[in-house]
Coordinates of C-alpha atoms and ligand atoms in Angstrom, one line a residue:
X32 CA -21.4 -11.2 -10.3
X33 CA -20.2 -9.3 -7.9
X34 CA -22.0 -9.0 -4.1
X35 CA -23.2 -6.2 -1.9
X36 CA -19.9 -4.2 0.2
X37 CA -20.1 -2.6 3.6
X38 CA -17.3 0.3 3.3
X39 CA -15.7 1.1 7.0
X40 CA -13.2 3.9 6.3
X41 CA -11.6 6.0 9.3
X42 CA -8.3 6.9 11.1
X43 CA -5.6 5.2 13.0
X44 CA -7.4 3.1 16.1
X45 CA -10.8 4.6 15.3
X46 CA -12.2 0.9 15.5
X47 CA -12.3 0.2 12.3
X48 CA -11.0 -4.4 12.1
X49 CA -12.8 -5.0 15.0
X50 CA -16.1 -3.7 13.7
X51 CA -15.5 -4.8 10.6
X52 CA -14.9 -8.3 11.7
X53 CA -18.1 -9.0 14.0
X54 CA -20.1 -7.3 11.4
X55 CA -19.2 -9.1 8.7
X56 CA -19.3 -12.2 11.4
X57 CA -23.1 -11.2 12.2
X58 CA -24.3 -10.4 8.6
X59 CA -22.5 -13.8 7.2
X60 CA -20.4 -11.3 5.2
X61 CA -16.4 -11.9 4.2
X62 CA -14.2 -9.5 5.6
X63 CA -11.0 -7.9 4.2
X64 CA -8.7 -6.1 6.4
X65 CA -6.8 -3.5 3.5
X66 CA -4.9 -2.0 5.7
X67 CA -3.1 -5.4 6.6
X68 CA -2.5 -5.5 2.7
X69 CA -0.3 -2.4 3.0
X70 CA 1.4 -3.9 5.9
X71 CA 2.5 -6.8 4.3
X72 CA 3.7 -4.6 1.5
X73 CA 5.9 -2.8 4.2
X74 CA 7.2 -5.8 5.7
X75 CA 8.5 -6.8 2.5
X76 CA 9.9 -4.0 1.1
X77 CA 11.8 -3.4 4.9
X78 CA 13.0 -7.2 4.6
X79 CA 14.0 -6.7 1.2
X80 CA 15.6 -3.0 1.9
X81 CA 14.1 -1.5 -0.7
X82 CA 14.4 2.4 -0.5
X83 CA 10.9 3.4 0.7
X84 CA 11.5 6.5 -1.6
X85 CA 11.6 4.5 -5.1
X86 CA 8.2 4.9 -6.2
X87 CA 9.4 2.6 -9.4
X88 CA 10.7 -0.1 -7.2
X89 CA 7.6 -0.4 -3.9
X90 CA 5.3 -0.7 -7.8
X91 CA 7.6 -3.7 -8.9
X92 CA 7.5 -5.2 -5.7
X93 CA 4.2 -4.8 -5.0
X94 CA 3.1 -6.1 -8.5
X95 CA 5.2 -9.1 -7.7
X96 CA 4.5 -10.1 -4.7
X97 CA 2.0 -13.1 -3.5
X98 CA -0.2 -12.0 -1.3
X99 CA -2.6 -14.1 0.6
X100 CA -5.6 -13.0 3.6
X101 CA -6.8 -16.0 4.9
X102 CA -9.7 -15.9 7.0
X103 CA -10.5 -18.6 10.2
X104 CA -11.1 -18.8 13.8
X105 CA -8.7 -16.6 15.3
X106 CA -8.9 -13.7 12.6
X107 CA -6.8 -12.7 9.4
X108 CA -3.8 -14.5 8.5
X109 CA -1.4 -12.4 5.8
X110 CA 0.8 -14.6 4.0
X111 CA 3.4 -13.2 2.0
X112 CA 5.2 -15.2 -0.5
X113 CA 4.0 -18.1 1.6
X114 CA 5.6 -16.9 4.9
X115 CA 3.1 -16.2 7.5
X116 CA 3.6 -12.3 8.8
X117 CA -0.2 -11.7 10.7
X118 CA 2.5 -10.6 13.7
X119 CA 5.4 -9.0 11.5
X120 CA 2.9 -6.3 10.1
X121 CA 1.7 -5.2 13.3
X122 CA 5.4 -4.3 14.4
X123 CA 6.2 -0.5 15.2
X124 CA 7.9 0.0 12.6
X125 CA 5.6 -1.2 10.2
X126 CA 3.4 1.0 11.3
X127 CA 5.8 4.2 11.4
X128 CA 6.7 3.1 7.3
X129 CA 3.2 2.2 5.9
X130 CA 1.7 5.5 5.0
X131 CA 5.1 6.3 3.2
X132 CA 4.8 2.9 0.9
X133 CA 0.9 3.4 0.7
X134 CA 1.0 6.8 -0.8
X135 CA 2.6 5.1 -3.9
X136 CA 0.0 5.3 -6.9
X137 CA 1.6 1.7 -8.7
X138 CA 1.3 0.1 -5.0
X139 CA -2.3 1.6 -4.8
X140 CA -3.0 0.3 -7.7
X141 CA -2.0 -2.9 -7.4
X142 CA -3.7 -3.1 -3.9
X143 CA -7.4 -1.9 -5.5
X144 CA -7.1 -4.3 -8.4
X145 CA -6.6 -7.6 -5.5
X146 CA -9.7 -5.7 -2.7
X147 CA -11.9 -5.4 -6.1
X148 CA -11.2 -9.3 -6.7
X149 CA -12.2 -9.7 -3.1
X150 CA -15.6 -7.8 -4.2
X151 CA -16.2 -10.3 -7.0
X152 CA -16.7 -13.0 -4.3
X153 CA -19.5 -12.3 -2.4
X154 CA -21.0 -9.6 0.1
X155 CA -18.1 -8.2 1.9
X156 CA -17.5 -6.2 4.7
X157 CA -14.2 -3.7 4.0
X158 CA -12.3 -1.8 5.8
X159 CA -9.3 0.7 5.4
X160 CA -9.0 4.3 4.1
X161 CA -10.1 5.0 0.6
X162 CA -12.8 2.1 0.4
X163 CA -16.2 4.3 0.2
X164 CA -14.7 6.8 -2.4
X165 CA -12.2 4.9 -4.4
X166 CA -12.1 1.2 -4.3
X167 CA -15.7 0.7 -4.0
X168 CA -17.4 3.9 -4.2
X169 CA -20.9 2.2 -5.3
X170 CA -20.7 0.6 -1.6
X171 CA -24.3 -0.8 -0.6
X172 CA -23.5 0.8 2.7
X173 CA -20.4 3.3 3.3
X174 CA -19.9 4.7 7.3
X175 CA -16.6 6.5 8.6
X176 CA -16.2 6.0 11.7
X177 CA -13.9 8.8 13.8
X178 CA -13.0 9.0 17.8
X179 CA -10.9 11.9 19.5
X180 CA -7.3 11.3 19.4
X181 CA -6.8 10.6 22.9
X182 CA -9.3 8.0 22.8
X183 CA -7.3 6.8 20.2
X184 CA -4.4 6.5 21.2
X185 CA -5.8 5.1 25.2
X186 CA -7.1 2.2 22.7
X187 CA -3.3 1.6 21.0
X188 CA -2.2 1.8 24.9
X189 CA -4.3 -0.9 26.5
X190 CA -3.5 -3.1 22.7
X191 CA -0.2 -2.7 23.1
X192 CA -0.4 -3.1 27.3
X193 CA -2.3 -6.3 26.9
X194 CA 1.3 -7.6 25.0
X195 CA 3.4 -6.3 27.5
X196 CA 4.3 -3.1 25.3
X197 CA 4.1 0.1 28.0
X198 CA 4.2 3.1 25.5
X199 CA 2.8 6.7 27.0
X200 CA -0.2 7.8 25.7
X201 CA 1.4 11.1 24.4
X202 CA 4.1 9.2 22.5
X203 CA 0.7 7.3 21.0
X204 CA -0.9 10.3 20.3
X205 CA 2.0 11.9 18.5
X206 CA 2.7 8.6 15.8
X207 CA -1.2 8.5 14.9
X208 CA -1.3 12.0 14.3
X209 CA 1.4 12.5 11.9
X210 CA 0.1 8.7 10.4
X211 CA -3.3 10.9 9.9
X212 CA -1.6 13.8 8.4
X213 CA 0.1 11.6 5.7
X214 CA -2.8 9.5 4.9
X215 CA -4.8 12.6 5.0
X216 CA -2.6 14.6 2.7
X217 CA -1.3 12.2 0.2
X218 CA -2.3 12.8 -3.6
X219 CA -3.2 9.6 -4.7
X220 CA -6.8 8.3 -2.6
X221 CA -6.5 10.4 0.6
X222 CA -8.0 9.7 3.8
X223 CA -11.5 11.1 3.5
X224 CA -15.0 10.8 4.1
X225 CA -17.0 10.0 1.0
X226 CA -20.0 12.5 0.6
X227 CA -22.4 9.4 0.8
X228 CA -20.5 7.9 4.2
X229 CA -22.7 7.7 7.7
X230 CA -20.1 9.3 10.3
X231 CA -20.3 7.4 13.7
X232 CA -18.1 9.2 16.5
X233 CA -16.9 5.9 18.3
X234 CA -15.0 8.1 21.1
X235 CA -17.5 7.1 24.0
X236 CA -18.8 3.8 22.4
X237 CA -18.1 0.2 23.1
X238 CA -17.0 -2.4 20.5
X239 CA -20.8 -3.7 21.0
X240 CA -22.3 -0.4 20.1
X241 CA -20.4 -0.1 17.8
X242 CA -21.1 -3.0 15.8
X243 CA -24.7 -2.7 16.6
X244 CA -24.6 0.9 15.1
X245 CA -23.3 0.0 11.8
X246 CA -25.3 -3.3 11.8
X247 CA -28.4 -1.6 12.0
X248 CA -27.3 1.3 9.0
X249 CA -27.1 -1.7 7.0
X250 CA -30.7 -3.2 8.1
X251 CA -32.3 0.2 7.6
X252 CA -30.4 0.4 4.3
X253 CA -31.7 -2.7 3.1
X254 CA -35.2 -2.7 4.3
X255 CA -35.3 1.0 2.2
X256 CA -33.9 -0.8 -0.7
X257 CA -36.3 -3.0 -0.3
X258 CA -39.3 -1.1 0.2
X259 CA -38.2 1.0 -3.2
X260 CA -37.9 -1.9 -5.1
X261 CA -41.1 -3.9 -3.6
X262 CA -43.4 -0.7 -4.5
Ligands
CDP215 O1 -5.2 -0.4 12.1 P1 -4.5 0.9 11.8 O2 -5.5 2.0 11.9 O3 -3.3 1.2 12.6 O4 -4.0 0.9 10.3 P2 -4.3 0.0 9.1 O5 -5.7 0.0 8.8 O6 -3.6 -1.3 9.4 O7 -3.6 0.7 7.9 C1 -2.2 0.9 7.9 C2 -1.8 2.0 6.9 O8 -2.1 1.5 5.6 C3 -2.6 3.3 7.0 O9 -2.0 4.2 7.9 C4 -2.5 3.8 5.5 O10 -1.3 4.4 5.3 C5 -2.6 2.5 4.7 N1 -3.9 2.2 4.2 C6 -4.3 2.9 3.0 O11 -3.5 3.7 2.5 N2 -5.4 2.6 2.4 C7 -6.2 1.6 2.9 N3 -7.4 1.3 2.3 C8 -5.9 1.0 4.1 C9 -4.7 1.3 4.7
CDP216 O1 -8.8 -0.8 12.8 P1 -8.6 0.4 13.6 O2 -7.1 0.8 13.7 O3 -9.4 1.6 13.2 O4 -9.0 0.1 15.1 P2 -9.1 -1.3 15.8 O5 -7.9 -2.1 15.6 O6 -10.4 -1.9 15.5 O7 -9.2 -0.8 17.3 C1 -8.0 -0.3 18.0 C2 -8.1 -0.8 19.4 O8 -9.1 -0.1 20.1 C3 -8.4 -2.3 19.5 O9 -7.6 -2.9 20.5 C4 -9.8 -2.3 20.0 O10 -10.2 -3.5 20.7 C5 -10.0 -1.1 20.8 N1 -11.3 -0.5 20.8 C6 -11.9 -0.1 22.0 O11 -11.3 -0.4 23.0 N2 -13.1 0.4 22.1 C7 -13.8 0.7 20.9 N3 -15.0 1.3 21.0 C8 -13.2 0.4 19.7 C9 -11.9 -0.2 19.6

């Protein structure tokens, strides 16, 4: 049987893992991180220098790779083929290739089948880009969260800061918004906003309201669900 999803789609840095992660933590949900998935695809295909332009060959690799999200403590760990990559994915150049391996339909594909598996598990808590209108779009609770670019791009600023990475915010701004226009205009499950989705501007919000926000969509979901099938 499969359980109840919470779909969290939005842009680059819109806040998408770390509200995932504490609202799965505070519902008792798992979590799955999809956008780590395509990462991990990247880092492959970039170790393996495979030409990011063979459709045919980012399929085969996808389709044979071993990939493993293991979920503790301290977050998500991506294991690939049983080498542990949680930092590798999160490289610059990862994320300056990813949209070009994700907009591959046999890697998509391949991608859905594992998140749906995921699904089969229990209540989950997903995050990424297409979750609300492809992977799951009979999501219990689907929101799309958005913040202004700058804002986004401050947020990648202060991450990367915090590692010792000084990057200017217009640089920032520049790399997610041509990551947006890709994901955005890609054929195959493009960055959108299901019909059914909540939008929650994050721009001014905390990580706290944030999570509050969407944890109380889901009560107020649930407690209409409820009251429909109680009466
Ligand atoms: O965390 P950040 O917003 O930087 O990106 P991410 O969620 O790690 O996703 C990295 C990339 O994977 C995105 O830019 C998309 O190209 C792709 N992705 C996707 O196509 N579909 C998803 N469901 C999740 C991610
Ligand atoms: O997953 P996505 O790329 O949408 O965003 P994220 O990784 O959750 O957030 C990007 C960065 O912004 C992280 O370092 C968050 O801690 C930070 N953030 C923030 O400072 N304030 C918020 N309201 C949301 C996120």
């Amino acid at each position: 049987m499969s359980g109840r999803v919470v779909a969290i789609d939005g842009p680059a840095a819109s806040g998408k893992s770390t509200t995932a992660r504490l609202v799965a933590e505070r519902l008792g949900h798992l979590y799955l991180d999809t956008g780590a998935m395509y990462r991990a695809i990247t880092w492959k295909a970039l170790q393996e220098g495979t030409d990011l332009t063979d459709e045919e060959a980012l399929g085969r690799l996808a389709a044979s790779t071993d990939l493993d999200l293991a979920h503790g403590a301290e977050g998500t760990r991506v294991v690939v083929d049983d080498r542990d990559v949680t930092g590798e994915i999160r490289d610059p150049e990862i994320s300056r290739t990813v949209s070009l391996v994700a907009r591959v339909p046999a890697v998509r594909r391949e991608m859905v089948r594992l998140q749906r598996g995921v699904g089969q598990r229990g209540d989950v808590v997903v995050e990424g880009r297409d979750i609300g209108t492809v992977v799951f779009p009979d999501a219990e609770v689907k929101v799309f969260l958005v913040a202004s670019l700058k804002e986004r791009a401050r947020r990648r600023s202060r991450e990367l800061a915090s590692e010792g990475v000084v990057v200017p915010v217009e640089e920032l701004m520049d790399q997610i918004r041509k990551r947006d226009a890709l994901d955005s205009d890609r054929l195959d499950s493009p960055l959108c906003r299901a019909e059914d989705a909540v939008p929650l501007d994050t721009t001014k919000m905390t990580i706290e309201e944030q999570v509050l926000a969407v944890v109380e969509i889901v009560r107020q979901r649930r407690e209409a669900e409820s009251g429909t099938s109680n009466g």
